[in-house]
Tab-separated table of C-alpha atoms in Angstrom:
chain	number	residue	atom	x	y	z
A	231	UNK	CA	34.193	6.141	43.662
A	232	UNK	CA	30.518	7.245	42.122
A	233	UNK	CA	30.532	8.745	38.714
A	234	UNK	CA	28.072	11.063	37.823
A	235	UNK	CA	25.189	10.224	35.742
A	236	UNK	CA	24.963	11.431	31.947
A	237	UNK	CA	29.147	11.387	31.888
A	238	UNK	CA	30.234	8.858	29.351
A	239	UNK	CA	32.766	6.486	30.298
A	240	UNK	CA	34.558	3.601	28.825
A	241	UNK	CA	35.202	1.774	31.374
A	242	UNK	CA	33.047	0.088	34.259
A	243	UNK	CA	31.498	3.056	36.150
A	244	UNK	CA	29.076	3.130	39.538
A	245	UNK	CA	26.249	5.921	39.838
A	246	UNK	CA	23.764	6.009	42.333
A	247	UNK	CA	20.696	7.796	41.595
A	248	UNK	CA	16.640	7.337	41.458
A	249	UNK	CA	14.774	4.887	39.644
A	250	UNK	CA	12.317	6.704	37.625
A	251	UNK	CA	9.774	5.440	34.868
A	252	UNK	CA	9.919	7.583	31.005
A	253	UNK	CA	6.500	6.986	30.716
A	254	UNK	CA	5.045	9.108	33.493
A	255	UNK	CA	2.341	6.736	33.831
A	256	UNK	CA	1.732	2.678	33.537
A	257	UNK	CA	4.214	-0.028	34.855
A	258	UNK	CA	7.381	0.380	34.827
A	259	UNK	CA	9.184	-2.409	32.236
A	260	UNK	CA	12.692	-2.261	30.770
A	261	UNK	CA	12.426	0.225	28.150
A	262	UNK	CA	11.409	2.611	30.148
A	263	UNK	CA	13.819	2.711	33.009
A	264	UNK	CA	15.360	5.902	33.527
A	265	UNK	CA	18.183	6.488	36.389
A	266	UNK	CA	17.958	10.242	38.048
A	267	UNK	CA	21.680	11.288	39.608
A	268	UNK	CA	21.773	13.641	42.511
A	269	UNK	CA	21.188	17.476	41.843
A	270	UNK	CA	24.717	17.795	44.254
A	271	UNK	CA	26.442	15.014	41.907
A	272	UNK	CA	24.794	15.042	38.389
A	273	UNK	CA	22.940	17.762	38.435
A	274	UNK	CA	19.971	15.576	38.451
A	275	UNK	CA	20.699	14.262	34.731
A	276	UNK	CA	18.446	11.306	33.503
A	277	UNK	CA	19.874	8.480	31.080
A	278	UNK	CA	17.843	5.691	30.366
A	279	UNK	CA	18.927	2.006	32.122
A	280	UNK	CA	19.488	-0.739	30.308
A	281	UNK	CA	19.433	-3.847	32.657
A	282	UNK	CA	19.632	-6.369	30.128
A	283	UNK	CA	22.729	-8.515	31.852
A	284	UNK	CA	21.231	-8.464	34.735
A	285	UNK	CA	19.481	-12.044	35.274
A	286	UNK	CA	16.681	-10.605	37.890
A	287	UNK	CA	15.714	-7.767	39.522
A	288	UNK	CA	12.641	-5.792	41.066
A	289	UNK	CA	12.160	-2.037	40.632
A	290	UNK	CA	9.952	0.875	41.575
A	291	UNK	CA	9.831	4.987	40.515
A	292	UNK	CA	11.690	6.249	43.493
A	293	UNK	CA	14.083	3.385	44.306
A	294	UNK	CA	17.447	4.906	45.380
A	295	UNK	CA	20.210	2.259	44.117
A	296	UNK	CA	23.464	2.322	42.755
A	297	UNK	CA	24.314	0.995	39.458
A	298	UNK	CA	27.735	-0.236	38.401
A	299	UNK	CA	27.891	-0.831	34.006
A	300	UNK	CA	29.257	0.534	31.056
A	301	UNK	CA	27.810	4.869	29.938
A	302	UNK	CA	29.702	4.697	26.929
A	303	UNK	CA	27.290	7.035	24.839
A	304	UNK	CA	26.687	9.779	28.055
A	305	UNK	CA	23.033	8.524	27.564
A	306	UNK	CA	22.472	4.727	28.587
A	307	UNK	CA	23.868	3.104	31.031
A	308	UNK	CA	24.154	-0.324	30.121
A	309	UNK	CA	24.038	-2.125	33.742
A	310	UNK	CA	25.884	-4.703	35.293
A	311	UNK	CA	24.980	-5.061	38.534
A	312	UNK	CA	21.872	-3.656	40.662
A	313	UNK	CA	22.952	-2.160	44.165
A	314	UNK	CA	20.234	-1.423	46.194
A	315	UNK	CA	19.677	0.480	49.429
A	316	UNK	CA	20.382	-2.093	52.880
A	317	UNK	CA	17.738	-1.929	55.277
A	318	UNK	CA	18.908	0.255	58.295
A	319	UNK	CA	19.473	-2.136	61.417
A	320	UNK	CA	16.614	-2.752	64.014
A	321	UNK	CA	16.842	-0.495	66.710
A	322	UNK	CA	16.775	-2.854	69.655
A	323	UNK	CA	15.425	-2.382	73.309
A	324	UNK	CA	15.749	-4.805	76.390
A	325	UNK	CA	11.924	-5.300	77.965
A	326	UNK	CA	13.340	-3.707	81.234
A	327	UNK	CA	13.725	-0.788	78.924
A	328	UNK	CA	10.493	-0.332	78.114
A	329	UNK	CA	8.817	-1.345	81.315
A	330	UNK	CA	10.876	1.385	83.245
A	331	UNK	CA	10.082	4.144	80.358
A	332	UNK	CA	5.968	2.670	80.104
A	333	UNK	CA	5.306	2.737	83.667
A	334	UNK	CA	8.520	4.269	85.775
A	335	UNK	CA	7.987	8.471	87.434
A	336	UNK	CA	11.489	9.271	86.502
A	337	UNK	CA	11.451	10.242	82.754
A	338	UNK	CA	8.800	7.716	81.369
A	339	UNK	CA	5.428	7.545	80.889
A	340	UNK	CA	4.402	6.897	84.699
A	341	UNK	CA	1.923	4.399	83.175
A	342	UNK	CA	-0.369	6.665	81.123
A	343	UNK	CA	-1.141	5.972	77.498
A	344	UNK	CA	0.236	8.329	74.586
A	345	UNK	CA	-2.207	10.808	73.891
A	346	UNK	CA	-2.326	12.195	70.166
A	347	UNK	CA	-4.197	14.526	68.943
A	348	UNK	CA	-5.100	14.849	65.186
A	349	UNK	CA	-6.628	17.236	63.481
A	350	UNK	CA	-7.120	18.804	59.802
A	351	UNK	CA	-8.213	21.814	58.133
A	352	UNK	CA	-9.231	24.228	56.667
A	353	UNK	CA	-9.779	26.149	59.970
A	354	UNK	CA	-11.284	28.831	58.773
A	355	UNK	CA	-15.125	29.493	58.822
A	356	UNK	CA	-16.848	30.506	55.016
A	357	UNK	CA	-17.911	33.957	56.119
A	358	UNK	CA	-14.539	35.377	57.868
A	359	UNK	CA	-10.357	34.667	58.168
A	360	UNK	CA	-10.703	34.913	61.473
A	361	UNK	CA	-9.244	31.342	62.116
A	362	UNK	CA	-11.629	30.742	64.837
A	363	UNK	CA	-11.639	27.218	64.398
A	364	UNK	CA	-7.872	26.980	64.934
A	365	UNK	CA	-8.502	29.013	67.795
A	366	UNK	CA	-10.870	26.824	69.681
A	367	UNK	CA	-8.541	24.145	69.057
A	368	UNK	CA	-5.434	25.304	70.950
A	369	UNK	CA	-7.621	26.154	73.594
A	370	UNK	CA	-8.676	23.105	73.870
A	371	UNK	CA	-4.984	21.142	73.143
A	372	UNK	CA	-3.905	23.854	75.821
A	373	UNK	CA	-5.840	22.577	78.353
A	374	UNK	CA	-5.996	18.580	77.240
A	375	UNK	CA	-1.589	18.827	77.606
A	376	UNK	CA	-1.449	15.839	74.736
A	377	UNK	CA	1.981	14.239	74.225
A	378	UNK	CA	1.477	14.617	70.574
A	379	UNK	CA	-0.155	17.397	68.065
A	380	UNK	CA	-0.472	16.540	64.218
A	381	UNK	CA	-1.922	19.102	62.086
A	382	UNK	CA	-2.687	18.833	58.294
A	383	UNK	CA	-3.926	21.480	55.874
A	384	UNK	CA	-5.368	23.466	54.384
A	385	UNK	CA	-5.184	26.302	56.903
A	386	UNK	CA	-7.871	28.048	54.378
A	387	UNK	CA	-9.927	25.937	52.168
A	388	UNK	CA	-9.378	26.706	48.295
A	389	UNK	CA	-12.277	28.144	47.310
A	390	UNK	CA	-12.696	30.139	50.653
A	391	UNK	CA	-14.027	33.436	48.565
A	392	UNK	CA	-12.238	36.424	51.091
A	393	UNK	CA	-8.657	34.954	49.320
């Protein structure tokens, strides 16, 4: 079962939780490992990591793992071993697969390329909010029909002065 982090224990315990650096800023190094639990499980309590007895290991800010050691104190967690995350397994698909969705009239692609269309903002003009930009282009996605629409902001630029 997974204990939550920041709960001492004296006996072997396993948290999971998010690799984060003390520091804020500059490499990561053993001092300044911190594990983050879960808001749901810990309510997303810090205590530093020590991995000391562990003979090698690789971490980033971010990296979900679990941890299994001794949180005697409630505020390090003296680690044992290093669990981290599996890769998911490959999705797989047979050629024939493909081929038939690529080029087949049923449900595929009927040969045609993916069309994407990418775009970013702001899309608003200096002198109004009128969004006429934005307007010109779903016209123009509208009558283009692309498989795909990605849209970043800003939707109004910062220092647009009518905000």
């Amino acid at each position: 079962t997974w204990a939550p982090v920041g709960v001492p224990k004296q006996n072997t315990v396993t948290c999971i939780g998010r690799i984060c650096n003390e520091a804020h800023e500059g490499k990561i190094n053993s001092t300044s490992l911190l594990l983050e639990g879960s808001r749901q499980h810990s309510s997303g309590s810090r205590i530093h990591l020590d991995p000391t007895l562990i003979p090698s290991y690789s971490l980033f800010p971010g990296q979900i793992v679990a941890v299994e050691g001794i949180n005697s104190s409630g505020r390090t967690l003296q680690a044992s071993r290093l669990i981290e995350g599996a890769a998911p397994s490959l999705d797989t698909s047979l050629a024939s697969e493909l081929m038939e969705f690529q080029h087949g009239s049923i449900k595929g692609m009927n040969g045609m390329p993916l069309s994407i269309v990418a775009m970013s903002g702001p899309y608003t003009t200096k002198d109004n909010l009128e969004y006429d930009p934005l307007v010109d282009a779903i016209l123009k996605i509208s009558e283009d029909k692309p498989d795909v629409v990605i849209m970043c902001g800003p939707f109004v630029d910062v220092r647009q002065p009518l905000v």
